[in-house]
Amino acid sequence: MFKTIKRIIKWSGNRKKRLYIGFVYSFFNAIFIALPIMAAAHGLNLILEDKKGNSVLGIDVVFYMLGFMIFCVLGRFVFAYLRATAQESIGVEVTAEKRIQIGNTLKRVSLGFFNNQNTGQITSAVTTDLAFVEMYGMKMIDTVVNAYISAFAMVLCLAFYNGWIALISVIGILCSAFFLKLLGKKSNENAPIHQKAQDNMIAATIEYLRGMPVVKAFKQDGISKEGIRRAYKEGKDINIKIEKNYVPYNCLHHFSLKIAAIGIVIVSSILTTKGIMDIPMMIMMTIFSFVIFGHIEKVNDSVHVLEIIDATLDKLDTIEEANVIHKHSEDIALDQYDIVFKEVTFAYEKNNVLNNVSFTIPQNTTAAIIGPSGSGKSTICNLIARFYDVNKGSILIGDIDVQDMTYESLLRNISMVFQKVYLFNDTILNNIQFGKPEATFEEIVEVAKKACCHNFIMNLPQGYDTVIGDAGSTLSGGEKQRISIARAMLKNAPIIILDEATASIDPENEDAIQRAISELVQGKTIIIITHRMATIQNADQIIVMNNGQIEQKGTHKDLINQEGIYRRFLKIREKAEGWRI
Ligand SMILES: Nc1ncnc2c1ncn2[C@@H]1O[C@H](COP(=O)(O)OP(=O)(O)OP(=O)(O)O)[C@@H](O)[C@H]1O
């Protein structure tokens, strides 16, 4: 429990000082809770003395007492207020920074990180988990640390009057701390199970929502709901089991505090009957027995929360410590753009997807990459853009290893158009402008015209200001593709990677798009994955991939005369394109 408290304090970074100042306020707050009890005992003593005939209770004394009580209430209010202002906003401030920090880290990790980590895990880490720490982190500091500080302040007050009573309080607190430790251990065992159940529920929900179109198309509502129902049921069962686990320790924690409270009352009564303690003091001790453990009693609820916070911080640390792709790279401006693969070997997980691949694409030339499905064509493109790092060998652009360049300086030189287009849930204008944030409206319209988007954009209700749905879901595949080509055109990078970019374009637009692509690629270094024969035949170089290796390499003229995959591929394509209406 205290280990996690220490972690939260460390997590608050340069705001630690405010936490410590808050602890001091908390101490004085507790003193101002104890003072009225002590004053009441003193008042009672005066009343008894007065009754005995010693006239000690004048009107001035009554006013002093009243003034002191008001002073205590005000003191309590002031210190509670100061503590809250010092500590409570820290959680919100730190999580806001952490979100940006994690966002920056996620931007710079290799895409492999998202494969290895469950998407549900990452999503929950940056949304619900961080929100949990935001909401409960500082609350726990208040509940736990301030509870012990309060108890410590009151024990000091008790010790001032009677050492034995103070000792009983300390024993009660220590016993409860022991049971809380056991509870913490149990909770520690359960936290990852709870977390996993929660991640599974989130992952099942995402899967269910993502798969909705397929579910509807195949009318398999029942089957798809089964997964989500199972995840929710497991979540519920695990939570019930965990709660049951905690019951004995919770009871023992409360029991030890109650026994200590009863002990204080019994010992004060015995001391009073023996004449060692007077009645007002005994009443004061009894009142103390009610309030001294009040805050600590609630600490047991915090133990589970702290364990969840601990597991959450572990998870957030894993993301923050993720292998950032350009830890040692520099911002380099290239002056030429030859792309060289030197004996590149790469595996996404265990099995090699590329084996010893070497080729050179000279600046301002076009290389078409062809090959059967799964042969590694897209992987080559992903490695050029450094979405992943090679396992062996190197990739050079303009004689500079891509690993020596920062992501930003590398990607400044590359425009990519993928078959699977991703558009942001934003206006069309902003989606195109993403390629060059400083572009003027006129520039955007110009590229949109070249990419054959302008007409359909103007037919939309708000033209360029039309907001397109999630991932562009309100546009057709061809329209999305044309917007992504416009985006790439606007970026005007010297290297263009086209990964089956025309695959989802409707035939009537294909020629127009091809013209647009011809404009996009003017004077650039191009890597293109395509099945379109005309594009392949016109390429300066064709790289034929098979099973992660280069099977053939050369121009159309070279390869047409060789027996091999390329000739077989051409035959199939000729047949397919011959069928086109
Ligand atoms: N993110 C990934 N994680 C793990 N394996 C992957 C990943 N992406 C691709 N692969 C695997 O790597 C191999 C090569 O994939 P790649 O996408 O490069 O092939 P491709 O030639 O472009 O195929 P296609 O023509 O079907 O797009 C395939 O076996 C594929 O299953």
Coordinates of C-alpha atoms and ligand atoms in Angstrom, one line a residue:
M1 CA 0.0 0.0 0.0
F2 CA 2.7 2.5 1.0
K3 CA 4.8 1.4 -2.0
T4 CA 2.0 2.5 -4.3
I5 CA 1.6 5.8 -2.3
K6 CA 5.3 6.4 -2.9
R7 CA 4.8 5.6 -6.6
I8 CA 1.9 8.1 -6.8
I9 CA 4.1 10.7 -5.1
K10 CA 6.9 10.0 -7.6
W11 CA 4.3 10.1 -10.4
S12 CA 3.3 13.6 -9.5
G13 CA 6.8 14.7 -10.6
N14 CA 7.7 18.3 -9.9
R15 CA 4.4 18.8 -8.1
K16 CA 5.7 16.6 -5.2
K17 CA 6.4 19.7 -3.1
R18 CA 2.7 20.6 -3.2
L19 CA 1.9 17.2 -1.9
Y20 CA 4.3 17.5 1.0
I21 CA 2.9 21.0 1.9
G22 CA -0.5 19.4 1.8
F23 CA 0.6 16.8 4.4
V24 CA 1.7 19.7 6.7
Y25 CA -1.8 21.3 6.3
S26 CA -3.4 17.9 7.0
F27 CA -1.4 17.7 10.3
F28 CA -2.7 21.1 11.4
N29 CA -6.2 20.2 10.3
A30 CA -6.1 17.2 12.6
I31 CA -4.8 19.3 15.5
F32 CA -7.8 21.6 14.9
I33 CA -10.1 18.6 15.2
A34 CA -8.4 17.5 18.4
L35 CA -8.3 21.0 20.1
P36 CA -12.1 21.4 20.5
I37 CA -12.3 18.0 22.2
M38 CA -9.5 19.0 24.6
A39 CA -11.2 22.4 25.1
A40 CA -14.6 20.6 25.8
A41 CA -12.8 18.5 28.5
H42 CA -11.3 21.6 30.0
G43 CA -14.8 23.3 30.0
L44 CA -16.3 20.3 31.7
N45 CA -13.6 20.4 34.3
L46 CA -14.4 24.1 34.9
I47 CA -18.1 23.3 35.3
L48 CA -17.3 20.6 37.8
E49 CA -15.0 22.8 39.7
D50 CA -17.7 25.5 39.7
K51 CA -20.2 23.0 41.0
K52 CA -17.8 22.2 43.8
G53 CA -18.0 25.9 44.8
N54 CA -14.7 27.1 43.3
S55 CA -16.1 29.9 41.2
V56 CA -13.9 29.5 38.1
L57 CA -16.6 29.8 35.4
G58 CA -17.1 33.5 34.8
I59 CA -18.8 35.0 31.8
D60 CA -15.4 35.9 30.4
V61 CA -14.3 32.3 30.5
V62 CA -17.5 31.2 28.6
F63 CA -16.7 33.8 26.0
Y64 CA -13.1 32.7 25.7
M65 CA -14.3 29.1 25.3
L66 CA -16.8 30.1 22.7
G67 CA -14.1 32.2 20.8
F68 CA -11.7 29.3 21.0
M69 CA -14.3 26.9 19.5
I70 CA -15.0 29.3 16.6
F71 CA -11.2 29.7 16.1
C72 CA -10.9 25.9 15.9
V73 CA -13.7 25.5 13.4
L74 CA -12.2 28.3 11.3
G75 CA -8.7 26.7 11.6
R76 CA -10.1 23.4 10.5
F77 CA -11.8 25.0 7.5
V78 CA -8.7 27.0 6.5
F79 CA -6.3 24.0 6.7
A80 CA -8.8 21.7 5.0
Y81 CA -9.1 24.3 2.2
L82 CA -5.3 24.8 2.0
R83 CA -4.8 21.1 1.8
A84 CA -7.4 20.6 -0.9
T85 CA -6.0 23.5 -3.1
A86 CA -2.4 22.2 -2.7
Q87 CA -3.1 18.5 -3.5
E88 CA -6.4 17.9 -5.3
S89 CA -5.8 19.3 -8.7
I90 CA -2.4 17.5 -9.0
G91 CA -4.0 14.4 -10.4
V92 CA -5.7 16.2 -13.2
E93 CA -2.6 18.3 -14.1
V94 CA -0.3 15.2 -14.1
T95 CA -2.7 13.0 -16.2
A96 CA -3.1 15.8 -18.8
E97 CA 0.7 15.9 -19.2
K98 CA 0.9 12.1 -19.2
R99 CA -1.7 11.8 -21.9
I100 CA 0.3 14.1 -24.2
Q101 CA 3.5 12.2 -23.2
I102 CA 2.0 8.8 -24.0
G103 CA 0.5 10.2 -27.2
N104 CA 4.1 11.4 -28.2
T105 CA 5.5 8.0 -27.3
L106 CA 2.8 6.1 -29.3
K107 CA 3.6 8.4 -32.3
R108 CA 7.2 7.3 -32.2
V109 CA 7.0 3.5 -31.5
S110 CA 7.3 1.0 -34.3
L111 CA 4.0 -0.3 -35.6
G112 CA 5.1 -3.7 -34.2
F113 CA 4.3 -2.4 -30.7
F114 CA 0.6 -2.2 -31.6
N115 CA 0.8 -5.8 -32.8
N116 CA 2.4 -7.1 -29.7
Q117 CA 0.2 -5.2 -27.3
N118 CA -3.5 -5.9 -27.3
T119 CA -5.3 -2.9 -28.8
G120 CA -7.8 -3.1 -25.9
Q121 CA -4.9 -2.8 -23.5
I122 CA -3.5 0.4 -25.1
T123 CA -7.0 1.9 -25.5
S124 CA -7.9 1.3 -21.8
A125 CA -4.4 2.5 -20.7
V126 CA -4.8 5.9 -22.3
T127 CA -8.6 6.3 -21.6
T128 CA -10.1 4.5 -18.6
D129 CA -6.9 3.6 -16.7
L130 CA -5.5 7.1 -16.8
A131 CA -8.9 8.5 -15.9
F132 CA -8.9 6.1 -12.9
V133 CA -5.5 7.4 -11.7
E134 CA -6.6 10.9 -12.4
M135 CA -9.7 10.5 -10.3
Y136 CA -8.4 8.3 -7.5
G137 CA -4.6 9.0 -7.3
M138 CA -4.9 12.2 -5.1
K139 CA -8.0 10.9 -3.4
M140 CA -5.9 8.0 -2.1
I141 CA -3.1 10.3 -0.9
D142 CA -5.8 12.1 1.1
T143 CA -7.5 9.0 2.3
V144 CA -4.4 7.1 3.3
V145 CA -1.5 9.5 4.1
N146 CA -3.7 12.2 5.5
A147 CA -5.6 9.5 7.6
Y148 CA -2.3 8.4 9.2
I149 CA -1.2 12.0 9.7
S150 CA -4.5 12.8 11.4
A151 CA -4.2 9.7 13.6
F152 CA -0.5 10.6 14.4
A153 CA -1.5 14.2 15.4
M154 CA -4.3 12.8 17.7
V155 CA -2.0 10.2 19.3
L156 CA 0.4 13.1 20.1
C157 CA -2.5 14.9 21.8
L158 CA -3.4 11.7 23.7
A159 CA 0.2 11.1 24.7
F160 CA 0.2 14.6 26.2
Y161 CA -2.4 13.4 28.7
N162 CA -1.8 9.7 29.1
G163 CA 0.9 7.5 27.7
W164 CA -1.0 4.2 28.1
I165 CA -4.0 5.4 26.1
A166 CA -1.6 6.6 23.4
L167 CA 0.1 3.2 23.4
I168 CA -3.3 1.4 23.0
S169 CA -4.1 3.6 20.0
V170 CA -0.7 2.9 18.4
I171 CA -1.2 -0.9 18.9
G172 CA -4.6 -0.6 17.3
I173 CA -3.2 1.3 14.4
L174 CA -0.3 -1.2 13.9
C175 CA -2.6 -4.2 14.1
S176 CA -4.9 -2.7 11.5
A177 CA -1.9 -1.8 9.3
F178 CA -0.8 -5.5 9.5
F179 CA -4.2 -6.7 8.3
L180 CA -4.2 -4.0 5.6
K181 CA -0.9 -5.4 4.5
L182 CA -2.4 -8.8 4.1
L183 CA -5.3 -7.3 2.3
G184 CA -2.9 -5.5 0.0
K185 CA -1.1 -8.7 -0.8
K186 CA -4.4 -10.4 -1.7
S187 CA -5.4 -7.3 -3.7
N188 CA -2.0 -7.4 -5.5
E189 CA -2.7 -10.9 -6.6
N190 CA -6.1 -9.9 -7.8
A191 CA -5.3 -6.6 -9.5
P192 CA -3.8 -8.1 -12.8
I193 CA -6.8 -10.5 -13.0
H194 CA -9.2 -7.6 -12.5
Q195 CA -7.3 -5.6 -15.1
K196 CA -7.2 -8.4 -17.6
A197 CA -10.9 -8.9 -17.3
Q198 CA -11.4 -5.2 -17.9
D199 CA -9.1 -5.3 -21.0
N200 CA -11.0 -8.3 -22.3
M201 CA -14.3 -6.5 -21.9
I202 CA -13.0 -3.4 -23.8
A203 CA -11.4 -5.6 -26.5
A204 CA -14.6 -7.6 -26.9
T205 CA -16.6 -4.3 -27.2
I206 CA -14.3 -2.9 -29.8
E207 CA -14.3 -6.1 -31.7
Y208 CA -18.1 -6.2 -31.6
L209 CA -18.5 -2.6 -32.8
R210 CA -15.8 -3.0 -35.6
G211 CA -17.3 -6.2 -36.8
M212 CA -20.9 -4.8 -37.0
P213 CA -21.1 -4.6 -40.8
V214 CA -20.0 -8.2 -41.2
V215 CA -22.3 -9.4 -38.4
K216 CA -25.3 -7.7 -40.1
A217 CA -24.3 -9.0 -43.6
F218 CA -24.2 -12.6 -42.4
K219 CA -27.0 -12.2 -39.9
Q220 CA -24.8 -13.6 -37.1
D221 CA -25.9 -11.3 -34.4
G222 CA -26.2 -14.2 -31.9
I223 CA -22.7 -15.5 -32.4
S224 CA -21.0 -12.1 -32.3
K225 CA -22.9 -11.2 -29.1
E226 CA -21.7 -14.4 -27.5
G227 CA -18.1 -13.2 -27.2
I228 CA -19.1 -9.9 -25.6
R229 CA -21.6 -11.6 -23.3
R230 CA -18.9 -14.1 -22.2
A231 CA -16.4 -11.3 -21.6
Y232 CA -18.9 -9.3 -19.5
K233 CA -19.9 -12.4 -17.5
E234 CA -16.3 -13.3 -16.8
G235 CA -15.7 -9.7 -15.7
K236 CA -18.7 -9.9 -13.3
D237 CA -17.7 -13.3 -11.9
I238 CA -14.1 -12.2 -11.3
N239 CA -15.2 -9.1 -9.5
I240 CA -17.6 -11.0 -7.2
K241 CA -14.8 -13.5 -6.4
I242 CA -12.3 -10.8 -5.7
E243 CA -14.8 -9.0 -3.4
K244 CA -15.4 -12.2 -1.4
N245 CA -11.6 -12.6 -1.0
Y246 CA -11.3 -9.4 0.8
V247 CA -14.1 -9.9 3.4
P248 CA -11.9 -11.5 6.2
Y249 CA -9.2 -8.9 6.0
N250 CA -11.6 -6.0 5.9
C251 CA -13.3 -7.4 9.0
L252 CA -10.0 -7.9 10.9
H253 CA -8.9 -4.4 10.0
H254 CA -12.1 -2.9 11.4
F255 CA -12.0 -5.3 14.4
S256 CA -8.6 -4.2 15.5
L257 CA -9.5 -0.5 15.4
K258 CA -12.8 -1.1 17.3
I259 CA -11.0 -3.2 19.9
A260 CA -8.4 -0.3 20.4
A261 CA -11.3 2.2 20.7
I262 CA -13.0 0.0 23.3
G263 CA -9.6 -0.4 25.0
I264 CA -9.3 3.3 25.3
V265 CA -12.7 3.6 26.9
I266 CA -12.1 0.7 29.3
V267 CA -8.6 1.8 30.4
S268 CA -9.8 5.4 30.9
S269 CA -12.7 4.1 33.0
I270 CA -10.4 2.0 35.1
L271 CA -8.0 4.9 35.6
T272 CA -11.0 7.1 36.6
T273 CA -12.3 4.6 39.1
K274 CA -8.8 4.4 40.6
G275 CA -8.7 8.1 40.9
I276 CA -5.8 8.5 38.5
M277 CA -7.9 10.2 35.8
D278 CA -10.7 12.7 36.4
I279 CA -14.1 12.5 34.8
P280 CA -13.7 15.2 32.2
M281 CA -10.5 13.6 31.0
M282 CA -12.3 10.2 30.8
I283 CA -15.0 11.8 28.7
M284 CA -12.4 13.5 26.5
M285 CA -10.7 10.1 26.0
T286 CA -14.1 8.5 25.1
I287 CA -14.7 11.2 22.5
F288 CA -11.2 10.7 21.1
S289 CA -11.9 6.9 20.8
F290 CA -14.7 7.8 18.4
V291 CA -12.7 10.2 16.2
I292 CA -9.1 9.0 16.3
F293 CA -9.5 6.0 14.0
G294 CA -12.3 7.5 11.8
H295 CA -10.1 8.2 8.9
I296 CA -8.0 5.0 9.1
E297 CA -11.2 2.9 9.1
K298 CA -11.8 4.0 5.5
V299 CA -8.3 3.0 4.4
N300 CA -9.3 -0.6 3.6
D301 CA -11.3 0.6 0.7
S302 CA -8.3 2.4 -0.6
V303 CA -6.1 -0.8 -0.6
H304 CA -7.9 -2.3 -3.6
V305 CA -7.9 1.0 -5.4
L306 CA -4.2 1.4 -4.7
E307 CA -3.5 -2.0 -6.1
I308 CA -5.4 -1.2 -9.3
I309 CA -3.5 2.1 -9.5
D310 CA -0.2 0.1 -9.1
A311 CA -1.1 -2.3 -11.9
T312 CA -2.2 0.7 -14.0
L313 CA 1.0 2.5 -13.4
D314 CA 2.9 -0.6 -14.5
K315 CA 0.9 -0.7 -17.7
L316 CA 1.5 3.0 -18.3
D317 CA 5.2 2.5 -17.7
T318 CA 5.3 -0.2 -20.3
I319 CA 3.9 2.2 -22.8
E320 CA 6.1 5.0 -21.8
E321 CA 9.2 2.8 -21.9
A322 CA 8.2 1.4 -25.3
N323 CA 11.1 1.2 -27.8
V324 CA 10.9 4.6 -29.3
I325 CA 12.0 4.3 -32.9
H326 CA 14.5 7.2 -33.1
K327 CA 16.1 7.5 -29.8
H328 CA 19.5 8.2 -31.4
S329 CA 18.5 9.7 -34.7
E330 CA 19.0 13.2 -36.1
D331 CA 17.1 15.6 -38.1
I332 CA 18.8 15.2 -41.5
A333 CA 17.9 17.1 -44.7
L334 CA 18.6 14.8 -47.7
D335 CA 20.0 16.2 -51.0
Q336 CA 19.5 13.0 -53.1
Y337 CA 17.0 10.2 -52.9
D338 CA 18.4 6.9 -54.2
I339 CA 16.8 4.1 -52.1
V340 CA 19.1 1.2 -51.3
F341 CA 18.2 -2.1 -49.6
K342 CA 21.3 -3.8 -48.3
E343 CA 20.8 -7.5 -47.4
V344 CA 17.6 -6.7 -45.5
T345 CA 16.1 -9.4 -43.4
F346 CA 12.9 -8.8 -41.4
A347 CA 10.3 -10.6 -39.3
Y348 CA 7.1 -9.2 -37.8
E349 CA 7.2 -11.8 -35.1
K350 CA 9.3 -14.9 -35.4
N351 CA 9.1 -16.0 -39.1
N352 CA 11.2 -14.0 -41.6
V353 CA 9.0 -12.1 -44.1
L354 CA 12.0 -10.7 -46.0
N355 CA 15.2 -12.7 -46.5
N356 CA 18.4 -11.0 -47.5
V357 CA 16.7 -8.5 -49.9
S358 CA 19.0 -6.1 -51.8
F359 CA 18.1 -3.6 -54.5
T360 CA 18.7 0.0 -55.5
I361 CA 16.1 2.4 -56.8
P362 CA 18.0 5.3 -58.3
Q363 CA 16.6 8.8 -57.7
N364 CA 13.8 9.9 -60.1
T365 CA 13.1 6.4 -61.3
T366 CA 10.1 4.1 -60.9
A367 CA 10.3 0.6 -59.4
A368 CA 7.3 -1.6 -59.6
I369 CA 7.1 -4.4 -57.0
I370 CA 5.1 -7.4 -57.9
G371 CA 4.7 -10.9 -56.6
P372 CA 2.1 -13.3 -55.1
S373 CA 0.0 -12.3 -52.1
G374 CA 2.0 -12.5 -48.9
S375 CA 5.4 -12.3 -50.7
G376 CA 6.5 -9.2 -48.7
K377 CA 5.7 -6.3 -51.1
S378 CA 3.9 -4.1 -48.6
T379 CA 6.5 -5.0 -46.0
I380 CA 9.2 -3.4 -48.3
C381 CA 7.2 -0.2 -48.3
N382 CA 6.6 -0.2 -44.5
L383 CA 10.4 -0.6 -44.0
I384 CA 11.2 2.3 -46.2
A385 CA 8.9 4.5 -44.2
R386 CA 10.4 2.9 -41.0
F387 CA 7.1 1.8 -39.7
Y388 CA 9.3 -1.1 -38.5
D389 CA 13.0 -1.5 -38.1
V390 CA 14.9 -4.2 -40.0
N391 CA 16.3 -7.2 -38.1
K392 CA 19.4 -7.4 -40.3
G393 CA 21.0 -5.3 -43.1
S394 CA 20.1 -1.7 -43.7
I395 CA 18.0 0.7 -45.8
L396 CA 19.6 3.8 -47.1
I397 CA 18.0 6.9 -48.6
G398 CA 20.4 9.3 -50.2
D399 CA 23.3 7.3 -48.6
I400 CA 21.8 7.9 -45.1
D401 CA 20.6 5.0 -43.0
V402 CA 16.9 5.5 -42.3
Q403 CA 17.6 4.6 -38.6
D404 CA 19.9 7.6 -38.3
M405 CA 17.1 10.0 -39.3
T406 CA 14.3 11.2 -37.0
Y407 CA 10.9 10.0 -38.0
E408 CA 9.9 13.5 -39.0
S409 CA 12.9 14.2 -41.2
L410 CA 12.5 10.8 -42.9
L411 CA 8.8 11.1 -43.5
R412 CA 9.2 14.7 -44.8
N413 CA 10.6 13.0 -47.9
I414 CA 8.0 10.3 -48.4
S415 CA 4.3 10.4 -49.5
M416 CA 2.4 7.2 -49.2
V417 CA -0.9 6.2 -50.8
F418 CA -2.3 2.9 -49.5
Q419 CA -5.0 0.7 -50.8
K420 CA -6.7 0.9 -47.4
V421 CA -7.2 4.6 -47.0
Y422 CA -7.6 6.2 -43.5
L423 CA -9.3 9.6 -43.4
F424 CA -9.8 11.5 -40.2
N425 CA -13.2 12.3 -38.8
D426 CA -12.8 15.9 -39.9
T427 CA -13.6 18.2 -42.9
I428 CA -12.4 17.2 -46.4
L429 CA -10.4 20.4 -46.4
N430 CA -8.5 19.4 -43.2
N431 CA -8.0 15.8 -44.5
I432 CA -6.3 17.1 -47.7
Q433 CA -4.4 19.8 -45.8
F434 CA -2.9 17.1 -43.5
G435 CA -0.4 16.7 -46.4
K436 CA 0.8 20.3 -45.9
P437 CA -0.6 22.2 -43.0
E438 CA 0.4 25.6 -44.3
A439 CA -1.2 25.1 -47.7
T440 CA -3.7 27.8 -48.9
F441 CA -7.2 27.0 -50.0
E442 CA -6.3 27.6 -53.6
E443 CA -3.5 25.1 -53.4
I444 CA -5.9 22.5 -51.9
V445 CA -8.5 23.1 -54.7
E446 CA -5.8 22.8 -57.3
V447 CA -4.6 19.4 -56.1
A448 CA -8.2 18.2 -55.6
K449 CA -8.8 19.0 -59.2
K450 CA -5.7 17.2 -60.3
A451 CA -6.8 14.2 -58.2
C452 CA -10.3 14.2 -59.7
C453 CA -11.9 15.0 -56.3
H454 CA -13.0 18.6 -56.9
N455 CA -16.3 17.8 -58.6
F456 CA -17.6 15.3 -56.1
I457 CA -16.5 17.5 -53.2
M458 CA -18.5 20.5 -54.7
N459 CA -21.5 18.2 -54.9
L460 CA -21.4 17.6 -51.2
P461 CA -23.7 19.8 -48.9
Q462 CA -20.8 21.8 -47.4
G463 CA -18.2 21.3 -50.1
Y464 CA -14.7 21.3 -48.7
D465 CA -16.1 21.9 -45.2
T466 CA -18.1 18.7 -45.2
V467 CA -17.2 16.6 -42.2
I468 CA -16.6 13.0 -43.2
G469 CA -17.5 10.2 -40.8
D470 CA -15.2 8.0 -38.8
A471 CA -12.3 6.8 -41.1
G472 CA -14.2 8.4 -44.0
S473 CA -17.1 6.0 -43.7
T474 CA -19.5 8.4 -45.5
L475 CA -17.5 8.3 -48.7
S476 CA -17.1 5.6 -51.3
G477 CA -13.8 3.7 -51.5
G478 CA -12.9 5.5 -54.8
E479 CA -13.7 8.9 -53.3
K480 CA -11.6 8.2 -50.2
Q481 CA -8.7 7.1 -52.4
R482 CA -8.8 10.2 -54.5
I483 CA -8.7 12.4 -51.4
S484 CA -5.7 10.4 -50.2
I485 CA -4.0 11.0 -53.6
A486 CA -4.8 14.7 -53.3
R487 CA -3.3 14.7 -49.8
A488 CA -0.1 13.0 -51.1
M489 CA 0.1 15.5 -54.0
L490 CA -0.1 18.4 -51.7
K491 CA 2.8 17.1 -49.6
N492 CA 4.9 17.1 -52.8
A493 CA 7.5 14.7 -51.3
P494 CA 10.4 13.5 -53.5
I495 CA 9.7 9.8 -52.8
I496 CA 6.2 8.4 -53.5
I497 CA 5.1 5.0 -52.4
L498 CA 1.9 3.7 -54.0
D499 CA 0.7 0.5 -52.4
E500 CA -2.1 -0.8 -54.7
A501 CA -3.4 2.7 -54.7
T502 CA -5.8 2.3 -57.6
A503 CA -7.2 -1.0 -56.5
S504 CA -10.4 0.5 -55.1
I505 CA -10.9 3.0 -57.9
D506 CA -13.9 2.4 -60.1
P507 CA -13.0 1.7 -63.8
E508 CA -14.5 5.0 -65.2
N509 CA -12.3 7.0 -62.8
E510 CA -9.2 4.8 -63.2
D511 CA -7.9 6.6 -66.3
A512 CA -8.4 10.0 -64.7
I513 CA -6.7 8.8 -61.6
Q514 CA -3.9 7.4 -63.6
R515 CA -3.4 10.8 -65.1
A516 CA -3.4 12.3 -61.6
I517 CA -0.9 9.8 -60.4
S518 CA 1.3 10.6 -63.4
E519 CA 1.3 14.3 -62.3
L520 CA 1.9 13.3 -58.7
V521 CA 5.0 11.2 -59.6
Q522 CA 6.5 13.7 -62.1
G523 CA 10.3 13.9 -61.3
K524 CA 10.0 11.7 -58.2
T525 CA 11.4 8.5 -57.0
I526 CA 8.6 6.0 -57.0
I527 CA 7.9 2.6 -55.5
I528 CA 4.7 1.2 -56.7
I529 CA 2.9 -2.1 -55.9
T530 CA 0.3 -2.7 -58.6
H531 CA -1.3 -5.2 -60.8
R532 CA -1.8 -2.7 -63.7
M533 CA 0.2 -4.0 -66.6
A534 CA 0.7 -0.6 -68.2
T535 CA 2.3 0.8 -65.0
I536 CA 4.5 -2.3 -64.6
Q537 CA 5.7 -2.3 -68.2
N538 CA 6.6 1.4 -68.1
A539 CA 8.6 1.1 -64.8
D540 CA 12.3 1.6 -65.0
Q541 CA 12.7 -1.5 -62.9
I542 CA 10.5 -4.4 -61.8
I543 CA 11.3 -6.3 -58.6
V544 CA 9.5 -9.7 -58.5
M545 CA 9.1 -10.9 -55.0
N546 CA 8.4 -14.5 -54.0
N547 CA 8.3 -15.8 -50.5
G548 CA 10.2 -12.9 -49.0
Q549 CA 13.0 -13.0 -51.6
I550 CA 13.7 -11.3 -54.8
E551 CA 13.0 -13.8 -57.5
Q552 CA 13.6 -11.6 -60.6
K553 CA 14.8 -8.1 -61.1
G554 CA 15.0 -6.0 -64.3
T555 CA 13.0 -4.1 -66.9
H556 CA 10.0 -5.4 -68.7
K557 CA 12.1 -6.2 -71.7
D558 CA 14.6 -8.1 -69.6
L559 CA 12.0 -10.1 -67.7
I560 CA 9.7 -11.0 -70.6
N561 CA 12.5 -13.0 -72.1
Q562 CA 13.1 -15.0 -68.9
E563 CA 11.2 -18.0 -67.8
G564 CA 9.8 -17.3 -64.3
I565 CA 7.1 -15.7 -62.2
Y566 CA 7.0 -12.5 -64.3
R567 CA 6.0 -14.2 -67.5
R568 CA 3.3 -16.3 -65.7
F569 CA 2.0 -13.2 -64.0
L570 CA 1.8 -11.3 -67.4
K571 CA -0.2 -14.1 -68.9
I572 CA -2.7 -14.0 -66.1
R573 CA -3.0 -10.2 -66.1
E574 CA -3.4 -10.1 -69.9
K575 CA -6.3 -12.5 -69.5
A576 CA -7.8 -10.5 -66.6
E577 CA -7.5 -7.1 -68.3
G578 CA -8.8 -8.6 -71.5
W579 CA -12.1 -9.3 -69.7
R580 CA -12.5 -5.7 -68.6
I581 CA -15.7 -4.2 -70.1
Ligands
LIG1 N1 1.6 -6.4 -39.1 C1 1.9 -7.7 -39.4 N2 2.1 -8.6 -38.4 C2 2.5 -9.8 -38.6 N3 2.6 -10.4 -39.8 C3 2.3 -9.6 -40.9 C4 2.0 -8.2 -40.7 N4 1.8 -7.6 -41.9 C5 2.0 -8.6 -42.8 N5 2.4 -9.8 -42.2 C6 2.7 -11.0 -42.8 O1 3.9 -10.8 -43.6 C7 3.8 -11.5 -44.8 C8 4.1 -10.5 -46.0 O2 3.0 -9.6 -45.9 P1 2.9 -8.3 -47.0 O3 1.7 -7.6 -46.6 O4 4.2 -7.7 -47.0 O5 2.7 -9.1 -48.3 P2 2.2 -8.6 -49.7 O6 3.1 -9.2 -50.7 O7 2.1 -7.1 -49.7 O8 0.7 -9.2 -49.8 P3 -0.6 -8.7 -50.5 O9 -0.3 -8.6 -52.0 O10 -1.6 -9.7 -50.2 O11 -0.9 -7.3 -49.9 C9 2.5 -12.1 -44.9 O12 2.6 -13.5 -44.5 C10 1.7 -11.5 -43.8 O13 0.8 -12.3 -43.2

